[in-house]
Amino acid sequence: MTSPTPSSADEVVDLCRDLIRIDTTNTGDNATSAGERVAAEYVAEKLAEVGVDAELRESAPGRTSLVARIPGTDPSRGALLVHGHLDVVPADPQEWSVDPFGGEIRDGYLWGRGAVDMKDFDAMVLAVVRDWQRTGVRPPRDLVLAFTADEEAGGDYGAHFLVDNHADLLEGCTEAVGEVGGFSFTVSEDLRLYLVQTAEKGIQWLRATAHGRPGHGSMIHDDNAVTALAEAVARVGRHRFPIVLTDTAAAFLAEVSELLGIEFDPADPEATISKLGPIAGFVGATVRNTANPTRLDAGYKENVVPSQAHATLDCRTLPGQSEAFLKEIRDLLGPDIDIAHIQRQPAVETTFDGPLVAAMSAALLAEDPGAKAVPYMLSGGTDAKAWQRLGIRCFGFAPLRLPPDLNFAGLFHGIDERVPVEGLRFGARVLDRFLRTS
């Protein structure tokens, strides 16, 4: 007697566990980043088992991405790009209550680095495609699957490398879905909002450098690079940039306010955001530009005043705000601090309409009668920044039904990252429905 064929919802948890157990830490340094090729080969093997051929492309030793195409029933339509990254940010095991690469299931959650960012969606895509191949389902249009390296460090060795060097693999793609969107926010027992990402802020990672007169640490130094840098960085770190309400943020807050029965004042959107519970962290950074100091570097010996001091600033800009933001940063740092870009990528924004959005809403409603899809802006960045260079319209839609009290925003890059097991299964079912009708 043969075993029954597993469905996508049956298989998704095991696939996600396997992926979490492959350490794909991206340190931002090719010499110390690990595991992306192993993960890409794992995905290629799982696709090959069901008859899907994949193309592996390596931008540097070990920095491997994968692309596969599944023909649809209507070749006249533009292809849909379904993408997820395989790399994860570092995790210190000493800070976690579980092995961050153990893939442990506990208390109804699958724990591990990448559980929500974003090996959960990688596993959903794999599970759906494997189920379709076993049962003979064909999508309505070509699906292009991309599993990328290096998203966590800006995508130069992943999505941008594919766009620059292998755009032929993405030929015909007109729309894309990936992270971060499709997750639920519980309004009441009968209503859950599912936030679909239609916009994301731009990235400007800056290196600020102060110069001074070097010398012996025992002397008086009025021209100290470390002091100048510290003062400048403190000004940036404490600064609150002005509120700028984009169309995406305004539409989201107006709709959420109406559903929650609270007043929305466009002149004071943070009053509304403060009442949004677990999703306030996601939404709060989407009404203003932000700049956070993240690294400091100066000197080589305790008793030597260095000639230079450096700081890294993680800056995120709203659509249309890039140049105004840079001027404000330069004013904050002052004329004696040099600025250089480590990474610069534009904001992404599209509208919340069209057949693809309708298919998302219908798939969510079929699995959750209390679902309502709404657009929102992501404060971070994704591989969509690369795909938009090819004219692809990008959405964040990695569906998850979440417990009402879960601080989902805090799990991204956080300690004890985890995803609800039932949420994973729900996501696989929604993705199956969505891709069948997209």
XYZ file of N, CA and C in Angstrom, residues 116-117 179-185 195 197 199-201 249 252-253 273 276-288 290 318 376-382 400 402 406-413:
150
model
N 10.675 33.639 10.044
C 9.776 34.605 9.403
C 10.480 35.456 8.359
N 11.812 35.405 8.319
C 12.568 36.261 7.394
C 13.676 35.475 6.703
N 8.334 39.056 0.141
C 8.128 39.598 1.489
C 7.918 41.111 1.419
N 7.524 41.807 2.461
C 6.962 41.398 3.736
C 5.510 41.856 3.716
N 4.581 40.945 3.611
C 3.179 41.308 3.576
C 2.327 40.058 3.641
N 1.014 40.268 3.746
C 0.093 39.141 3.808
C -0.119 38.593 5.199
N 0.448 39.241 6.217
C 0.287 38.765 7.596
C -0.914 39.454 8.233
N -1.477 38.808 9.250
C -2.737 39.292 9.819
C -2.523 40.193 11.023
N -3.479 41.095 11.193
C -3.599 41.937 12.378
C -5.043 41.821 12.845
N -2.103 42.721 5.901
C -1.354 43.851 5.365
C -0.552 43.420 4.141
N 1.966 44.465 1.255
C 2.946 45.520 1.015
C 2.867 46.027 -0.418
N 4.401 49.234 -0.915
C 5.481 50.215 -0.939
C 6.523 49.838 0.096
N 7.748 50.270 -0.136
C 8.795 50.109 0.860
C 9.756 51.286 0.775
N 10.329 51.641 1.903
C 11.210 52.799 1.965
C 12.530 52.525 1.234
N 0.614 55.278 3.093
C 0.419 55.357 4.537
C -0.915 56.000 4.887
N -3.751 53.484 4.269
C -3.762 52.447 5.302
C -4.346 52.970 6.606
N -3.859 54.117 7.075
C -4.302 54.635 8.362
C -5.770 55.045 8.337
N -1.373 55.492 15.090
C -0.427 54.371 15.085
C -0.233 53.805 16.484
N -2.334 50.753 17.466
C -2.355 49.595 16.568
C -1.716 48.351 17.152
N -1.315 48.392 18.404
C -0.804 47.194 19.063
C 0.416 46.611 18.369
N 0.419 45.281 18.086
C 1.622 44.610 17.578
C 2.154 45.140 16.254
N 1.319 45.780 15.439
C 1.820 46.236 14.137
C 2.309 47.680 14.169
N 2.231 48.317 15.334
C 2.686 49.707 15.431
C 4.153 49.828 15.048
N 4.955 48.799 15.383
C 6.370 48.834 15.039
C 6.609 48.853 13.550
N 5.776 48.121 12.789
C 5.891 48.121 11.336
C 5.483 49.467 10.748
N 4.384 50.005 11.253
C 3.767 51.172 10.629
C 4.407 52.485 11.079
N 4.900 52.525 12.325
C 5.380 53.772 12.884
C 6.515 54.414 12.113
N 7.346 53.590 11.497
C 8.497 54.129 10.764
C 8.169 54.480 9.325
N 6.902 54.404 8.942
C 6.535 54.675 7.552
C 5.922 56.060 7.359
N 5.961 56.890 8.383
C 5.422 58.250 8.242
C 6.518 59.303 8.366
N 7.760 58.858 8.429
C 8.884 59.788 8.472
C 10.140 59.062 8.000
N 14.031 57.931 8.552
C 14.730 57.539 9.768
C 16.223 57.411 9.503
N 11.448 57.777 2.651
C 10.137 57.642 2.030
C 10.220 57.931 0.533
N -0.090 48.540 2.718
C 0.741 49.256 3.683
C 2.150 49.398 3.121
N 2.938 50.235 3.774
C 4.334 50.456 3.397
C 5.256 49.765 4.393
N 6.303 49.102 3.891
C 7.312 48.466 4.731
C 8.409 49.469 5.038
N 8.840 49.517 6.293
C 9.907 50.455 6.658
C 11.277 49.946 6.236
N 11.404 48.638 6.005
C 12.671 48.067 5.559
C 12.742 47.987 4.047
N 13.611 47.097 3.559
C 13.780 46.923 2.120
C 13.809 45.461 1.750
N 13.501 45.148 0.503
C 13.492 43.782 0.012
C 14.124 43.728 -1.376
N 0.296 34.829 6.260
C 0.361 34.181 7.573
C -0.810 34.655 8.413
N -1.769 35.079 12.131
C -0.978 35.174 13.350
C -1.864 35.237 14.591
N 0.743 38.225 19.202
C 2.127 38.008 18.792
C 2.746 39.308 18.297
N 3.910 39.664 18.841
C 4.656 40.838 18.369
C 5.444 40.429 17.133
N 4.770 40.425 15.995
C 5.363 39.919 14.763
C 6.535 40.793 14.307
N 6.387 42.105 14.427
C 7.463 43.007 14.003
C 8.748 42.735 14.767
N 8.625 42.387 16.044
C 9.799 42.143 16.869
C 10.544 40.875 16.526
N 9.941 39.986 15.742
C 10.601 38.729 15.378
C 11.605 38.911 14.253
N 11.444 39.931 13.430
C 12.353 40.158 12.311
C 13.720 40.586 12.838
N 14.726 39.762 12.571
C 16.096 39.994 13.028
C 16.193 39.926 14.547
